[in-house]
Amino acid sequence: LADAASVRAFAAAEVGKPLDVLLWNAGIGFAPGAARDTTASGADTRLAANHLGHVLLVDMLLPSMIMAAEEPAAGRSAPPRVVVVSSSLAQDADVEAWRTDPHQAAAATYDSRLADR
């Protein structure tokens, strides 16, 4: 999910198929002392994998969820939905710290999980 091109390719293969549930749960953490790294597009890798990639995927697959909602409910007990799973790491987030110390992998992980809330 950190690679936008990969997310786009996956979504393109799924568009046009009804989709009932999209689980927003994948993510990457950090190793203590690890430096922050970035994607090819310049985004923080953890923010891209833990949040931005999910936003792109939901945006691209929303037409498939609308399609599922408009089909007759063949055994469906609820309307299509996106289920967002975050992490308790979000409680340690401090987005202001990015301005003063932008090289903390732990902070990037915490902040990316805060974005999911």
PDB file of C-alpha atoms in Angstrom:
ATOM      1  CA  LEU A   1       0.000   0.000   0.000  1.00  0.00           C
ATOM      2  CA  ALA A   2       3.015   2.302   0.179  1.00  0.00           C
ATOM      3  CA  ASP A   3       3.369   2.195  -3.615  1.00  0.00           C
ATOM      4  CA  ALA A   4       0.604   4.212  -5.278  1.00  0.00           C
ATOM      5  CA  ALA A   5       1.245   2.546  -8.650  1.00  0.00           C
ATOM      6  CA  SER A   6       0.715  -0.883  -7.084  1.00  0.00           C
ATOM      7  CA  VAL A   7      -2.500   0.272  -5.402  1.00  0.00           C
ATOM      8  CA  ARG A   8      -3.767   1.683  -8.697  1.00  0.00           C
ATOM      9  CA  ALA A   9      -2.938  -1.555 -10.542  1.00  0.00           C
ATOM     10  CA  PHE A  10      -4.732  -3.674  -7.940  1.00  0.00           C
ATOM     11  CA  ALA A  11      -7.797  -1.425  -7.920  1.00  0.00           C
ATOM     12  CA  ALA A  12      -7.934  -1.319 -11.719  1.00  0.00           C
ATOM     13  CA  ALA A  13      -8.138  -5.123 -11.776  1.00  0.00           C
ATOM     14  CA  GLU A  14     -11.040  -5.079  -9.296  1.00  0.00           C
ATOM     15  CA  VAL A  15     -13.116  -2.173 -10.620  1.00  0.00           C
ATOM     16  CA  GLY A  16     -16.396  -3.352 -12.094  1.00  0.00           C
ATOM     17  CA  LYS A  17     -16.764  -6.217  -9.631  1.00  0.00           C
ATOM     18  CA  PRO A  18     -19.252  -5.730  -6.789  1.00  0.00           C
ATOM     19  CA  LEU A  19     -17.492  -5.237  -3.462  1.00  0.00           C
ATOM     20  CA  ASP A  20     -19.289  -5.671  -0.137  1.00  0.00           C
ATOM     21  CA  VAL A  21     -16.512  -5.055   2.396  1.00  0.00           C
ATOM     22  CA  LEU A  22     -13.167  -3.303   2.231  1.00  0.00           C
ATOM     23  CA  LEU A  23     -10.992  -3.827   5.307  1.00  0.00           C
ATOM     24  CA  TRP A  24      -8.576  -0.950   5.962  1.00  0.00           C
ATOM     25  CA  ASN A  25      -6.051  -2.735   8.166  1.00  0.00           C
ATOM     26  CA  ALA A  26      -2.648  -3.242   6.533  1.00  0.00           C
ATOM     27  CA  GLY A  27       0.270  -1.269   7.820  1.00  0.00           C
ATOM     28  CA  ILE A  28       3.922  -1.205   8.723  1.00  0.00           C
ATOM     29  CA  GLY A  29       5.531  -0.322  12.016  1.00  0.00           C
ATOM     30  CA  PHE A  30       9.085   0.586  12.919  1.00  0.00           C
ATOM     31  CA  ALA A  31      12.249  -0.777  14.426  1.00  0.00           C
ATOM     32  CA  PRO A  32      13.534   1.185  17.428  1.00  0.00           C
ATOM     33  CA  GLY A  33      15.935   3.863  16.227  1.00  0.00           C
ATOM     34  CA  ALA A  34      15.038   3.364  12.563  1.00  0.00           C
ATOM     35  CA  ALA A  35      15.300   6.375  10.309  1.00  0.00           C
ATOM     36  CA  ARG A  36      12.274   7.628   8.472  1.00  0.00           C
ATOM     37  CA  ASP A  37      12.227   6.672   4.795  1.00  0.00           C
ATOM     38  CA  THR A  38      10.191   7.897   1.849  1.00  0.00           C
ATOM     39  CA  THR A  39       8.397   6.437  -1.151  1.00  0.00           C
ATOM     40  CA  ALA A  40       9.355   7.146  -4.758  1.00  0.00           C
ATOM     41  CA  SER A  41       6.838  10.009  -4.729  1.00  0.00           C
ATOM     42  CA  GLY A  42       8.408  11.530  -1.604  1.00  0.00           C
ATOM     43  CA  ALA A  43       5.756  10.584   0.962  1.00  0.00           C
ATOM     44  CA  ASP A  44       6.767   9.079   4.282  1.00  0.00           C
ATOM     45  CA  THR A  45       6.691   5.289   3.761  1.00  0.00           C
ATOM     46  CA  ARG A  46       4.753   4.598   6.953  1.00  0.00           C
ATOM     47  CA  LEU A  47       2.192   7.291   6.228  1.00  0.00           C
ATOM     48  CA  ALA A  48       1.820   5.947   2.680  1.00  0.00           C
ATOM     49  CA  ALA A  49       1.376   2.316   3.787  1.00  0.00           C
ATOM     50  CA  ASN A  50      -0.721   2.977   6.874  1.00  0.00           C
ATOM     51  CA  HIS A  51      -3.009   5.688   5.524  1.00  0.00           C
ATOM     52  CA  LEU A  52      -2.486   7.232   2.082  1.00  0.00           C
ATOM     53  CA  GLY A  53      -2.584   3.922   0.200  1.00  0.00           C
ATOM     54  CA  HIS A  54      -5.852   3.047   1.915  1.00  0.00           C
ATOM     55  CA  VAL A  55      -7.397   6.386   0.978  1.00  0.00           C
ATOM     56  CA  LEU A  56      -6.416   5.836  -2.660  1.00  0.00           C
ATOM     57  CA  LEU A  57      -7.751   2.267  -2.621  1.00  0.00           C
ATOM     58  CA  VAL A  58     -11.093   3.281  -1.108  1.00  0.00           C
ATOM     59  CA  ASP A  59     -11.408   6.115  -3.610  1.00  0.00           C
ATOM     60  CA  MET A  60     -10.750   3.798  -6.542  1.00  0.00           C
ATOM     61  CA  LEU A  61     -12.993   0.963  -5.291  1.00  0.00           C
ATOM     62  CA  LEU A  62     -15.921   3.106  -4.184  1.00  0.00           C
ATOM     63  CA  PRO A  63     -17.701   2.566  -7.548  1.00  0.00           C
ATOM     64  CA  SER A  64     -17.535  -1.198  -6.900  1.00  0.00           C
ATOM     65  CA  MET A  65     -19.101  -0.706  -3.483  1.00  0.00           C
ATOM     66  CA  ILE A  66     -21.842   1.460  -4.978  1.00  0.00           C
ATOM     67  CA  MET A  67     -22.417  -1.273  -7.576  1.00  0.00           C
ATOM     68  CA  ALA A  68     -22.816  -3.844  -4.794  1.00  0.00           C
ATOM     69  CA  ALA A  69     -25.262  -1.562  -2.968  1.00  0.00           C
ATOM     70  CA  GLU A  70     -27.408  -1.225  -6.077  1.00  0.00           C
ATOM     71  CA  GLU A  71     -27.578  -4.966  -6.788  1.00  0.00           C
ATOM     72  CA  PRO A  72     -30.343  -7.109  -5.327  1.00  0.00           C
ATOM     73  CA  ALA A  73     -29.326  -8.294  -1.867  1.00  0.00           C
ATOM     74  CA  ALA A  74     -28.346 -11.870  -2.654  1.00  0.00           C
ATOM     75  CA  GLY A  75     -27.838 -13.010   0.914  1.00  0.00           C
ATOM     76  CA  ARG A  76     -26.442  -9.635   1.953  1.00  0.00           C
ATOM     77  CA  SER A  77     -27.246  -8.800   5.566  1.00  0.00           C
ATOM     78  CA  ALA A  78     -25.866  -5.249   5.492  1.00  0.00           C
ATOM     79  CA  PRO A  79     -24.964  -2.581   2.953  1.00  0.00           C
ATOM     80  CA  PRO A  80     -21.387  -2.420   1.621  1.00  0.00           C
ATOM     81  CA  ARG A  81     -18.934  -0.831   4.023  1.00  0.00           C
ATOM     82  CA  VAL A  82     -15.354   0.175   4.682  1.00  0.00           C
ATOM     83  CA  VAL A  83     -14.053  -1.131   8.012  1.00  0.00           C
ATOM     84  CA  VAL A  84     -11.180   0.980   9.369  1.00  0.00           C
ATOM     85  CA  VAL A  85      -8.812  -0.616  11.880  1.00  0.00           C
ATOM     86  CA  SER A  86      -6.340   1.737  13.528  1.00  0.00           C
ATOM     87  CA  SER A  87      -3.894   1.151  16.352  1.00  0.00           C
ATOM     88  CA  SER A  88      -3.385   2.228  19.923  1.00  0.00           C
ATOM     89  CA  LEU A  89      -0.093   3.692  18.659  1.00  0.00           C
ATOM     90  CA  ALA A  90      -2.170   6.699  17.596  1.00  0.00           C
ATOM     91  CA  GLN A  91      -2.356   7.803  21.233  1.00  0.00           C
ATOM     92  CA  ASP A  92       1.383   8.578  21.087  1.00  0.00           C
ATOM     93  CA  ALA A  93       1.064  10.764  17.979  1.00  0.00           C
ATOM     94  CA  ASP A  94       2.519  14.261  17.960  1.00  0.00           C
ATOM     95  CA  VAL A  95       2.166  15.786  14.510  1.00  0.00           C
ATOM     96  CA  GLU A  96       4.003  18.918  15.665  1.00  0.00           C
ATOM     97  CA  ALA A  97       7.129  16.794  16.209  1.00  0.00           C
ATOM     98  CA  TRP A  98       7.396  16.337  12.438  1.00  0.00           C
ATOM     99  CA  ARG A  99       8.348  20.003  12.192  1.00  0.00           C
ATOM    100  CA  THR A 100      11.190  19.759  14.695  1.00  0.00           C
ATOM    101  CA  ASP A 101      12.483  16.204  14.206  1.00  0.00           C
ATOM    102  CA  PRO A 102      11.337  14.743  10.885  1.00  0.00           C
ATOM    103  CA  HIS A 103      13.532  11.642  11.120  1.00  0.00           C
ATOM    104  CA  GLN A 104      11.790   9.584  13.783  1.00  0.00           C
ATOM    105  CA  ALA A 105      10.331   6.374  12.366  1.00  0.00           C
ATOM    106  CA  ALA A 106       8.362   5.795  15.558  1.00  0.00           C
ATOM    107  CA  ALA A 107       6.745   9.225  15.287  1.00  0.00           C
ATOM    108  CA  ALA A 108       5.869   8.543  11.656  1.00  0.00           C
ATOM    109  CA  THR A 109       4.147   5.315  12.659  1.00  0.00           C
ATOM    110  CA  TYR A 110       2.208   6.963  15.487  1.00  0.00           C
ATOM    111  CA  ASP A 111       1.095   9.844  13.293  1.00  0.00           C
ATOM    112  CA  SER A 112       0.085   7.577  10.411  1.00  0.00           C
ATOM    113  CA  ARG A 113      -2.163   5.643  12.781  1.00  0.00           C
ATOM    114  CA  LEU A 114      -3.663   8.867  14.094  1.00  0.00           C
ATOM    115  CA  ALA A 115      -4.672   9.703  10.521  1.00  0.00           C
ATOM    116  CA  ASP A 116      -6.863   6.579  10.504  1.00  0.00           C
ATOM    117  CA  ARG A 117      -8.999   7.808  13.375  1.00  0.00           C
TER     118      ARG A 117
END
